[in-house]
């Protein structure tokens, strides 16, 4: 199957204010990263966690501490070293990306939302999902966050 026709799994982030962010995961673009995200979600690593950092105009780090849980503090191999045939998407507004630690590896579950086009991060921090029809919601949520 090609990237246009394959079925995309989804995920929903439920927020304290009753809103939700619906993600369409993109296994065709970052298969290892999507699998890691699904694994972490299945173990409730993301549950009851507040946004850790907002860099205005750049990105929203949902976590850069493995969600404060030992089982969330792991690294996976860099996506595009595992899948060099993939043409990485450019991290940009409307996508969700996985973070990383330089030569140490890609974060296993520490994701962020870019607030701008980040061509300098293409092939470094894999785009593994899109926000889709509720693209405006993170702006409202993150703009009003006190964290």
PDB file of N, CA and C in Angstrom, residues 46-141:
ATOM      1  N   UNK A  46       0.957   8.735  28.918  1.00  0.00           N
ATOM      2  CA  UNK A  46       0.563  10.121  28.678  1.00  0.00           C
ATOM      3  C   UNK A  46      -0.519  10.614  29.634  1.00  0.00           C
ATOM      4  N   UNK A  47      -1.167   9.708  30.340  1.00  0.00           N
ATOM      5  CA  UNK A  47      -2.323  10.062  31.161  1.00  0.00           C
ATOM      6  C   UNK A  47      -1.971  11.028  32.291  1.00  0.00           C
ATOM      7  N   UNK A  48      -2.861  12.014  32.485  1.00  0.00           N
ATOM      8  CA  UNK A  48      -2.795  12.958  33.602  1.00  0.00           C
ATOM      9  C   UNK A  48      -1.484  13.748  33.623  1.00  0.00           C
ATOM     10  N   UNK A  49      -1.057  14.173  32.455  1.00  0.00           N
ATOM     11  CA  UNK A  49       0.200  14.914  32.365  1.00  0.00           C
ATOM     12  C   UNK A  49      -0.062  16.303  31.792  1.00  0.00           C
ATOM     13  N   UNK A  50       0.545  17.310  32.399  1.00  0.00           N
ATOM     14  CA  UNK A  50       0.402  18.677  31.921  1.00  0.00           C
ATOM     15  C   UNK A  50       1.512  19.005  30.923  1.00  0.00           C
ATOM     16  N   UNK A  51       1.237  19.949  30.053  1.00  0.00           N
ATOM     17  CA  UNK A  51       2.237  20.427  29.093  1.00  0.00           C
ATOM     18  C   UNK A  51       3.443  20.938  29.873  1.00  0.00           C
ATOM     19  N   UNK A  52       4.635  20.523  29.458  1.00  0.00           N
ATOM     20  CA  UNK A  52       5.836  20.901  30.193  1.00  0.00           C
ATOM     21  C   UNK A  52       6.468  22.208  29.733  1.00  0.00           C
ATOM     22  N   UNK A  53       6.354  22.524  28.431  1.00  0.00           N
ATOM     23  CA  UNK A  53       7.029  23.739  27.972  1.00  0.00           C
ATOM     24  C   UNK A  53       6.379  24.257  26.697  1.00  0.00           C
ATOM     25  N   UNK A  54       6.198  25.561  26.659  1.00  0.00           N
ATOM     26  CA  UNK A  54       5.743  26.236  25.449  1.00  0.00           C
ATOM     27  C   UNK A  54       6.830  27.216  25.049  1.00  0.00           C
ATOM     28  N   UNK A  55       7.317  27.087  23.822  1.00  0.00           N
ATOM     29  CA  UNK A  55       8.287  28.025  23.273  1.00  0.00           C
ATOM     30  C   UNK A  55       7.504  28.869  22.268  1.00  0.00           C
ATOM     31  N   UNK A  56       7.063  30.073  22.674  1.00  0.00           N
ATOM     32  CA  UNK A  56       6.185  30.873  21.808  1.00  0.00           C
ATOM     33  C   UNK A  56       6.756  31.038  20.397  1.00  0.00           C
ATOM     34  N   UNK A  57       5.898  30.781  19.424  1.00  0.00           N
ATOM     35  CA  UNK A  57       6.282  30.917  18.030  1.00  0.00           C
ATOM     36  C   UNK A  57       7.074  29.748  17.474  1.00  0.00           C
ATOM     37  N   UNK A  58       7.463  28.790  18.315  1.00  0.00           N
ATOM     38  CA  UNK A  58       8.264  27.656  17.857  1.00  0.00           C
ATOM     39  C   UNK A  58       7.544  26.317  18.035  1.00  0.00           C
ATOM     40  N   UNK A  59       7.301  25.895  19.276  1.00  0.00           N
ATOM     41  CA  UNK A  59       6.660  24.607  19.491  1.00  0.00           C
ATOM     42  C   UNK A  59       6.129  24.478  20.910  1.00  0.00           C
ATOM     43  N   UNK A  60       5.331  23.458  21.088  1.00  0.00           N
ATOM     44  CA  UNK A  60       4.795  23.093  22.395  1.00  0.00           C
ATOM     45  C   UNK A  60       5.334  21.715  22.721  1.00  0.00           C
ATOM     46  N   UNK A  61       6.167  21.632  23.758  1.00  0.00           N
ATOM     47  CA  UNK A  61       6.691  20.349  24.236  1.00  0.00           C
ATOM     48  C   UNK A  61       5.687  19.776  25.222  1.00  0.00           C
ATOM     49  N   UNK A  62       5.022  18.714  24.829  1.00  0.00           N
ATOM     50  CA  UNK A  62       4.087  18.088  25.757  1.00  0.00           C
ATOM     51  C   UNK A  62       4.882  17.479  26.909  1.00  0.00           C
ATOM     52  N   UNK A  63       6.030  16.880  26.597  1.00  0.00           N
ATOM     53  CA  UNK A  63       6.939  16.384  27.636  1.00  0.00           C
ATOM     54  C   UNK A  63       8.345  16.313  27.086  1.00  0.00           C
ATOM     55  N   UNK A  64       9.307  16.621  27.931  1.00  0.00           N
ATOM     56  CA  UNK A  64      10.709  16.360  27.611  1.00  0.00           C
ATOM     57  C   UNK A  64      11.371  15.632  28.784  1.00  0.00           C
ATOM     58  N   UNK A  65      10.528  14.993  29.604  1.00  0.00           N
ATOM     59  CA  UNK A  65      11.016  14.224  30.758  1.00  0.00           C
ATOM     60  C   UNK A  65      10.463  12.795  30.764  1.00  0.00           C
ATOM     61  N   UNK A  66      10.045  12.299  29.623  1.00  0.00           N
ATOM     62  CA  UNK A  66       9.443  10.960  29.592  1.00  0.00           C
ATOM     63  C   UNK A  66       8.149  10.906  30.373  1.00  0.00           C
ATOM     64  N   UNK A  67       7.447  12.065  30.425  1.00  0.00           N
ATOM     65  CA  UNK A  67       6.173  12.172  31.128  1.00  0.00           C
ATOM     66  C   UNK A  67       6.323  11.891  32.619  1.00  0.00           C
ATOM     67  N   UNK A  68       7.541  12.081  33.128  1.00  0.00           N
ATOM     68  CA  UNK A  68       7.778  11.901  34.557  1.00  0.00           C
ATOM     69  C   UNK A  68       7.616  10.473  35.036  1.00  0.00           C
ATOM     70  N   UNK A  69       7.631   9.535  34.096  1.00  0.00           N
ATOM     71  CA  UNK A  69       7.447   8.125  34.444  1.00  0.00           C
ATOM     72  C   UNK A  69       8.633   7.326  33.926  1.00  0.00           C
ATOM     73  N   UNK A  70       9.162   6.460  34.745  1.00  0.00           N
ATOM     74  CA  UNK A  70      10.325   5.654  34.370  1.00  0.00           C
ATOM     75  C   UNK A  70      10.099   4.931  33.035  1.00  0.00           C
ATOM     76  N   UNK A  71       8.911   4.350  32.863  1.00  0.00           N
ATOM     77  CA  UNK A  71       8.640   3.600  31.643  1.00  0.00           C
ATOM     78  C   UNK A  71       8.534   4.503  30.410  1.00  0.00           C
ATOM     79  N   UNK A  72       8.432   5.815  30.599  1.00  0.00           N
ATOM     80  CA  UNK A  72       8.390   6.754  29.492  1.00  0.00           C
ATOM     81  C   UNK A  72       9.749   7.326  29.133  1.00  0.00           C
ATOM     82  N   UNK A  73      10.770   6.929  29.860  1.00  0.00           N
ATOM     83  CA  UNK A  73      12.116   7.467  29.648  1.00  0.00           C
ATOM     84  C   UNK A  73      12.965   6.451  28.890  1.00  0.00           C
ATOM     85  N   UNK A  74      12.713   6.381  27.588  1.00  0.00           N
ATOM     86  CA  UNK A  74      13.456   5.439  26.757  1.00  0.00           C
ATOM     87  C   UNK A  74      13.733   6.064  25.402  1.00  0.00           C
ATOM     88  N   UNK A  75      14.723   5.544  24.738  1.00  0.00           N
ATOM     89  CA  UNK A  75      15.096   6.012  23.409  1.00  0.00           C
ATOM     90  C   UNK A  75      14.848   4.917  22.392  1.00  0.00           C
ATOM     91  N   UNK A  76      14.577   5.323  21.160  1.00  0.00           N
ATOM     92  CA  UNK A  76      14.441   4.388  20.054  1.00  0.00           C
ATOM     93  C   UNK A  76      15.414   4.828  18.964  1.00  0.00           C
ATOM     94  N   UNK A  77      15.761   3.945  18.041  1.00  0.00           N
ATOM     95  CA  UNK A  77      16.675   4.347  16.967  1.00  0.00           C
ATOM     96  C   UNK A  77      16.062   5.469  16.120  1.00  0.00           C
ATOM     97  N   UNK A  78      16.925   6.292  15.562  1.00  0.00           N
ATOM     98  CA  UNK A  78      16.449   7.376  14.707  1.00  0.00           C
ATOM     99  C   UNK A  78      15.659   6.812  13.536  1.00  0.00           C
ATOM    100  N   UNK A  79      14.473   7.359  13.340  1.00  0.00           N
ATOM    101  CA  UNK A  79      13.530   6.867  12.330  1.00  0.00           C
ATOM    102  C   UNK A  79      14.159   6.750  10.946  1.00  0.00           C
ATOM    103  N   UNK A  80      14.873   7.766  10.517  1.00  0.00           N
ATOM    104  CA  UNK A  80      15.329   7.778   9.127  1.00  0.00           C
ATOM    105  C   UNK A  80      16.656   7.068   8.932  1.00  0.00           C
ATOM    106  N   UNK A  81      17.254   6.602  10.013  1.00  0.00           N
ATOM    107  CA  UNK A  81      18.355   5.646   9.895  1.00  0.00           C
ATOM    108  C   UNK A  81      17.777   4.249   9.693  1.00  0.00           C
ATOM    109  N   UNK A  82      16.636   3.969  10.336  1.00  0.00           N
ATOM    110  CA  UNK A  82      15.957   2.688  10.168  1.00  0.00           C
ATOM    111  C   UNK A  82      15.270   2.581   8.810  1.00  0.00           C
ATOM    112  N   UNK A  83      14.750   3.705   8.328  1.00  0.00           N
ATOM    113  CA  UNK A  83      13.964   3.724   7.092  1.00  0.00           C
ATOM    114  C   UNK A  83      14.495   4.803   6.151  1.00  0.00           C
ATOM    115  N   UNK A  84      15.700   4.605   5.620  1.00  0.00           N
ATOM    116  CA  UNK A  84      16.297   5.641   4.754  1.00  0.00           C
ATOM    117  C   UNK A  84      15.524   5.866   3.455  1.00  0.00           C
ATOM    118  N   UNK A  85      14.655   4.945   3.090  1.00  0.00           N
ATOM    119  CA  UNK A  85      13.861   5.104   1.874  1.00  0.00           C
ATOM    120  C   UNK A  85      12.749   6.136   2.048  1.00  0.00           C
ATOM    121  N   UNK A  86      12.410   6.482   3.283  1.00  0.00           N
ATOM    122  CA  UNK A  86      11.340   7.445   3.537  1.00  0.00           C
ATOM    123  C   UNK A  86      11.824   8.868   3.276  1.00  0.00           C
ATOM    124  N   UNK A  87      10.971   9.672   2.681  1.00  0.00           N
ATOM    125  CA  UNK A  87      11.243  11.096   2.523  1.00  0.00           C
ATOM    126  C   UNK A  87      10.550  11.796   3.681  1.00  0.00           C
ATOM    127  N   UNK A  88      11.309  12.250   4.672  1.00  0.00           N
ATOM    128  CA  UNK A  88      10.692  12.821   5.872  1.00  0.00           C
ATOM    129  C   UNK A  88       9.831  14.046   5.558  1.00  0.00           C
ATOM    130  N   UNK A  89       8.744  14.178   6.285  1.00  0.00           N
ATOM    131  CA  UNK A  89       7.918  15.376   6.208  1.00  0.00           C
ATOM    132  C   UNK A  89       8.613  16.501   6.968  1.00  0.00           C
ATOM    133  N   UNK A  90       8.343  17.729   6.588  1.00  0.00           N
ATOM    134  CA  UNK A  90       8.882  18.891   7.299  1.00  0.00           C
ATOM    135  C   UNK A  90       8.015  19.137   8.527  1.00  0.00           C
ATOM    136  N   UNK A  91       8.600  19.133   9.722  1.00  0.00           N
ATOM    137  CA  UNK A  91       7.806  19.488  10.906  1.00  0.00           C
ATOM    138  C   UNK A  91       7.223  20.892  10.726  1.00  0.00           C
ATOM    139  N   UNK A  92       5.924  21.004  10.884  1.00  0.00           N
ATOM    140  CA  UNK A  92       5.261  22.296  10.715  1.00  0.00           C
ATOM    141  C   UNK A  92       3.938  22.289  11.458  1.00  0.00           C
ATOM    142  N   UNK A  93       3.341  23.469  11.525  1.00  0.00           N
ATOM    143  CA  UNK A  93       2.064  23.629  12.210  1.00  0.00           C
ATOM    144  C   UNK A  93       1.038  22.653  11.631  1.00  0.00           C
ATOM    145  N   UNK A  94       0.346  21.967  12.500  1.00  0.00           N
ATOM    146  CA  UNK A  94      -0.641  20.975  12.078  1.00  0.00           C
ATOM    147  C   UNK A  94      -0.153  19.547  12.221  1.00  0.00           C
ATOM    148  N   UNK A  95       1.125  19.389  12.533  1.00  0.00           N
ATOM    149  CA  UNK A  95       1.707  18.064  12.726  1.00  0.00           C
ATOM    150  C   UNK A  95       2.092  17.853  14.188  1.00  0.00           C
ATOM    151  N   UNK A  96       2.323  16.604  14.540  1.00  0.00           N
ATOM    152  CA  UNK A  96       2.895  16.239  15.828  1.00  0.00           C
ATOM    153  C   UNK A  96       4.178  15.468  15.515  1.00  0.00           C
ATOM    154  N   UNK A  97       5.231  15.768  16.276  1.00  0.00           N
ATOM    155  CA  UNK A  97       6.565  15.217  16.017  1.00  0.00           C
ATOM    156  C   UNK A  97       7.135  14.598  17.288  1.00  0.00           C
ATOM    157  N   UNK A  98       8.079  13.680  17.096  1.00  0.00           N
ATOM    158  CA  UNK A  98       8.767  13.076  18.230  1.00  0.00           C
ATOM    159  C   UNK A  98      10.083  13.805  18.435  1.00  0.00           C
ATOM    160  N   UNK A  99      10.424  14.057  19.678  1.00  0.00           N
ATOM    161  CA  UNK A  99      11.671  14.734  20.012  1.00  0.00           C
ATOM    162  C   UNK A  99      12.845  13.775  20.025  1.00  0.00           C
ATOM    163  N   UNK A 100      13.988  14.268  20.461  1.00  0.00           N
ATOM    164  CA  UNK A 100      15.165  13.422  20.503  1.00  0.00           C
ATOM    165  C   UNK A 100      16.315  14.064  21.244  1.00  0.00           C
ATOM    166  N   UNK A 101      17.398  13.335  21.315  1.00  0.00           N
ATOM    167  CA  UNK A 101      18.555  13.729  22.110  1.00  0.00           C
ATOM    168  C   UNK A 101      19.852  13.603  21.330  1.00  0.00           C
ATOM    169  N   UNK A 102      19.921  14.244  20.189  1.00  0.00           N
ATOM    170  CA  UNK A 102      21.154  14.238  19.413  1.00  0.00           C
ATOM    171  C   UNK A 102      21.615  12.831  19.085  1.00  0.00           C
ATOM    172  N   UNK A 103      22.889  12.570  19.298  1.00  0.00           N
ATOM    173  CA  UNK A 103      23.463  11.271  18.948  1.00  0.00           C
ATOM    174  C   UNK A 103      22.958  10.142  19.827  1.00  0.00           C
ATOM    175  N   UNK A 104      22.346  10.484  20.962  1.00  0.00           N
ATOM    176  CA  UNK A 104      21.844   9.448  21.864  1.00  0.00           C
ATOM    177  C   UNK A 104      20.675   8.688  21.256  1.00  0.00           C
ATOM    178  N   UNK A 105      19.816   9.365  20.499  1.00  0.00           N
ATOM    179  CA  UNK A 105      18.682   8.698  19.889  1.00  0.00           C
ATOM    180  C   UNK A 105      17.422   9.525  19.939  1.00  0.00           C
ATOM    181  N   UNK A 106      16.388   8.962  19.330  1.00  0.00           N
ATOM    182  CA  UNK A 106      15.077   9.591  19.290  1.00  0.00           C
ATOM    183  C   UNK A 106      14.341   9.255  20.577  1.00  0.00           C
ATOM    184  N   UNK A 107      13.633  10.234  21.119  1.00  0.00           N
ATOM    185  CA  UNK A 107      12.821   9.984  22.301  1.00  0.00           C
ATOM    186  C   UNK A 107      11.756   8.953  21.958  1.00  0.00           C
ATOM    187  N   UNK A 108      11.456   8.081  22.889  1.00  0.00           N
ATOM    188  CA  UNK A 108      10.474   7.043  22.633  1.00  0.00           C
ATOM    189  C   UNK A 108       9.046   7.530  22.664  1.00  0.00           C
ATOM    190  N   UNK A 109       8.773   8.575  23.473  1.00  0.00           N
ATOM    191  CA  UNK A 109       7.385   9.023  23.573  1.00  0.00           C
ATOM    192  C   UNK A 109       7.250  10.512  23.868  1.00  0.00           C
ATOM    193  N   UNK A 110       8.315  11.271  23.799  1.00  0.00           N
ATOM    194  CA  UNK A 110       8.266  12.705  24.119  1.00  0.00           C
ATOM    195  C   UNK A 110       7.945  13.493  22.856  1.00  0.00           C
ATOM    196  N   UNK A 111       6.695  13.902  22.716  1.00  0.00           N
ATOM    197  CA  UNK A 111       6.270  14.532  21.476  1.00  0.00           C
ATOM    198  C   UNK A 111       6.024  16.015  21.647  1.00  0.00           C
ATOM    199  N   UNK A 112       5.999  16.704  20.493  1.00  0.00           N
ATOM    200  CA  UNK A 112       5.778  18.142  20.490  1.00  0.00           C
ATOM    201  C   UNK A 112       4.962  18.552  19.271  1.00  0.00           C
ATOM    202  N   UNK A 113       4.346  19.734  19.383  1.00  0.00           N
ATOM    203  CA  UNK A 113       3.574  20.330  18.304  1.00  0.00           C
ATOM    204  C   UNK A 113       4.320  21.547  17.785  1.00  0.00           C
ATOM    205  N   UNK A 114       4.796  21.515  16.539  1.00  0.00           N
ATOM    206  CA  UNK A 114       5.422  22.715  15.974  1.00  0.00           C
ATOM    207  C   UNK A 114       4.375  23.817  15.776  1.00  0.00           C
ATOM    208  N   UNK A 115       4.785  25.045  16.007  1.00  0.00           N
ATOM    209  CA  UNK A 115       3.911  26.193  15.794  1.00  0.00           C
ATOM    210  C   UNK A 115       4.320  26.990  14.562  1.00  0.00           C
ATOM    211  N   UNK A 116       5.295  26.483  13.822  1.00  0.00           N
ATOM    212  CA  UNK A 116       5.784  27.122  12.599  1.00  0.00           C
ATOM    213  C   UNK A 116       6.400  26.043  11.713  1.00  0.00           C
ATOM    214  N   UNK A 117       6.728  26.394  10.492  1.00  0.00           N
ATOM    215  CA  UNK A 117       7.497  25.493   9.637  1.00  0.00           C
ATOM    216  C   UNK A 117       8.903  25.383  10.212  1.00  0.00           C
ATOM    217  N   UNK A 118       9.408  24.161  10.329  1.00  0.00           N
ATOM    218  CA  UNK A 118      10.725  23.904  10.911  1.00  0.00           C
ATOM    219  C   UNK A 118      11.575  23.092   9.933  1.00  0.00           C
ATOM    220  N   UNK A 119      11.958  23.658   8.776  1.00  0.00           N
ATOM    221  CA  UNK A 119      12.731  22.885   7.797  1.00  0.00           C
ATOM    222  C   UNK A 119      14.064  22.396   8.344  1.00  0.00           C
ATOM    223  N   UNK A 120      14.604  23.088   9.332  1.00  0.00           N
ATOM    224  CA  UNK A 120      15.867  22.672   9.945  1.00  0.00           C
ATOM    225  C   UNK A 120      15.725  21.377  10.739  1.00  0.00           C
ATOM    226  N   UNK A 121      14.499  20.961  11.017  1.00  0.00           N
ATOM    227  CA  UNK A 121      14.254  19.731  11.776  1.00  0.00           C
ATOM    228  C   UNK A 121      13.817  18.565  10.888  1.00  0.00           C
ATOM    229  N   UNK A 122      13.732  18.799   9.576  1.00  0.00           N
ATOM    230  CA  UNK A 122      13.333  17.727   8.655  1.00  0.00           C
ATOM    231  C   UNK A 122      14.344  16.595   8.720  1.00  0.00           C
ATOM    232  N   UNK A 123      13.862  15.385   8.932  1.00  0.00           N
ATOM    233  CA  UNK A 123      14.737  14.224   9.020  1.00  0.00           C
ATOM    234  C   UNK A 123      15.408  14.057  10.367  1.00  0.00           C
ATOM    235  N   UNK A 124      15.175  14.998  11.272  1.00  0.00           N
ATOM    236  CA  UNK A 124      15.750  14.912  12.620  1.00  0.00           C
ATOM    237  C   UNK A 124      14.666  14.476  13.597  1.00  0.00           C
ATOM    238  N   UNK A 125      13.604  15.269  13.677  1.00  0.00           N
ATOM    239  CA  UNK A 125      12.492  14.954  14.565  1.00  0.00           C
ATOM    240  C   UNK A 125      11.321  14.502  13.697  1.00  0.00           C
ATOM    241  N   UNK A 126      11.009  13.209  13.698  1.00  0.00           N
ATOM    242  CA  UNK A 126      10.019  12.691  12.764  1.00  0.00           C
ATOM    243  C   UNK A 126       8.603  13.192  13.000  1.00  0.00           C
ATOM    244  N   UNK A 127       7.968  13.570  11.912  1.00  0.00           N
ATOM    245  CA  UNK A 127       6.536  13.855  11.909  1.00  0.00           C
ATOM    246  C   UNK A 127       5.844  12.497  11.923  1.00  0.00           C
ATOM    247  N   UNK A 128       5.017  12.256  12.929  1.00  0.00           N
ATOM    248  CA  UNK A 128       4.344  10.953  13.006  1.00  0.00           C
ATOM    249  C   UNK A 128       2.835  11.066  13.066  1.00  0.00           C
ATOM    250  N   UNK A 129       2.314  12.281  12.994  1.00  0.00           N
ATOM    251  CA  UNK A 129       0.871  12.455  13.001  1.00  0.00           C
ATOM    252  C   UNK A 129       0.470  13.848  12.577  1.00  0.00           C
ATOM    253  N   UNK A 130      -0.818  13.981  12.249  1.00  0.00           N
ATOM    254  CA  UNK A 130      -1.348  15.301  11.910  1.00  0.00           C
ATOM    255  C   UNK A 130      -2.565  15.576  12.781  1.00  0.00           C
ATOM    256  N   UNK A 131      -2.814  16.854  12.982  1.00  0.00           N
ATOM    257  CA  UNK A 131      -3.924  17.261  13.834  1.00  0.00           C
ATOM    258  C   UNK A 131      -5.232  17.227  13.072  1.00  0.00           C
ATOM    259  N   UNK A 132      -5.202  17.505  11.798  1.00  0.00           N
ATOM    260  CA  UNK A 132      -6.401  17.398  10.974  1.00  0.00           C
ATOM    261  C   UNK A 132      -7.373  18.537  11.148  1.00  0.00           C
ATOM    262  N   UNK A 133      -8.650  18.207  11.277  1.00  0.00           N
ATOM    263  CA  UNK A 133      -9.703  19.216  11.235  1.00  0.00           C
ATOM    264  C   UNK A 133      -9.735  20.129  12.454  1.00  0.00           C
ATOM    265  N   UNK A 134      -9.122  19.751  13.542  1.00  0.00           N
ATOM    266  CA  UNK A 134      -9.125  20.624  14.725  1.00  0.00           C
ATOM    267  C   UNK A 134      -7.772  21.315  14.895  1.00  0.00           C
ATOM    268  N   UNK A 135      -7.163  21.716  13.779  1.00  0.00           N
ATOM    269  CA  UNK A 135      -5.837  22.329  13.800  1.00  0.00           C
ATOM    270  C   UNK A 135      -5.805  23.603  14.643  1.00  0.00           C
ATOM    271  N   UNK A 136      -6.900  24.307  14.736  1.00  0.00           N
ATOM    272  CA  UNK A 136      -6.949  25.550  15.506  1.00  0.00           C
ATOM    273  C   UNK A 136      -6.921  25.307  17.012  1.00  0.00           C
ATOM    274  N   UNK A 137      -7.351  24.127  17.451  1.00  0.00           N
ATOM    275  CA  UNK A 137      -7.519  23.868  18.876  1.00  0.00           C
ATOM    276  C   UNK A 137      -6.235  23.996  19.685  1.00  0.00           C
ATOM    277  N   UNK A 138      -5.103  23.422  19.257  1.00  0.00           N
ATOM    278  CA  UNK A 138      -3.897  23.583  20.064  1.00  0.00           C
ATOM    279  C   UNK A 138      -3.505  25.044  20.260  1.00  0.00           C
ATOM    280  N   UNK A 139      -3.779  25.889  19.261  1.00  0.00           N
ATOM    281  CA  UNK A 139      -3.473  27.314  19.422  1.00  0.00           C
ATOM    282  C   UNK A 139      -4.235  27.908  20.584  1.00  0.00           C
ATOM    283  N   UNK A 140      -5.528  27.594  20.655  1.00  0.00           N
ATOM    284  CA  UNK A 140      -6.338  28.116  21.758  1.00  0.00           C
ATOM    285  C   UNK A 140      -5.918  27.523  23.084  1.00  0.00           C
ATOM    286  N   UNK A 141      -5.706  26.225  23.096  1.00  0.00           N
ATOM    287  CA  UNK A 141      -5.320  25.545  24.325  1.00  0.00           C
ATOM    288  C   UNK A 141      -3.982  26.057  24.826  1.00  0.00           C
TER     289      UNK A 141
END
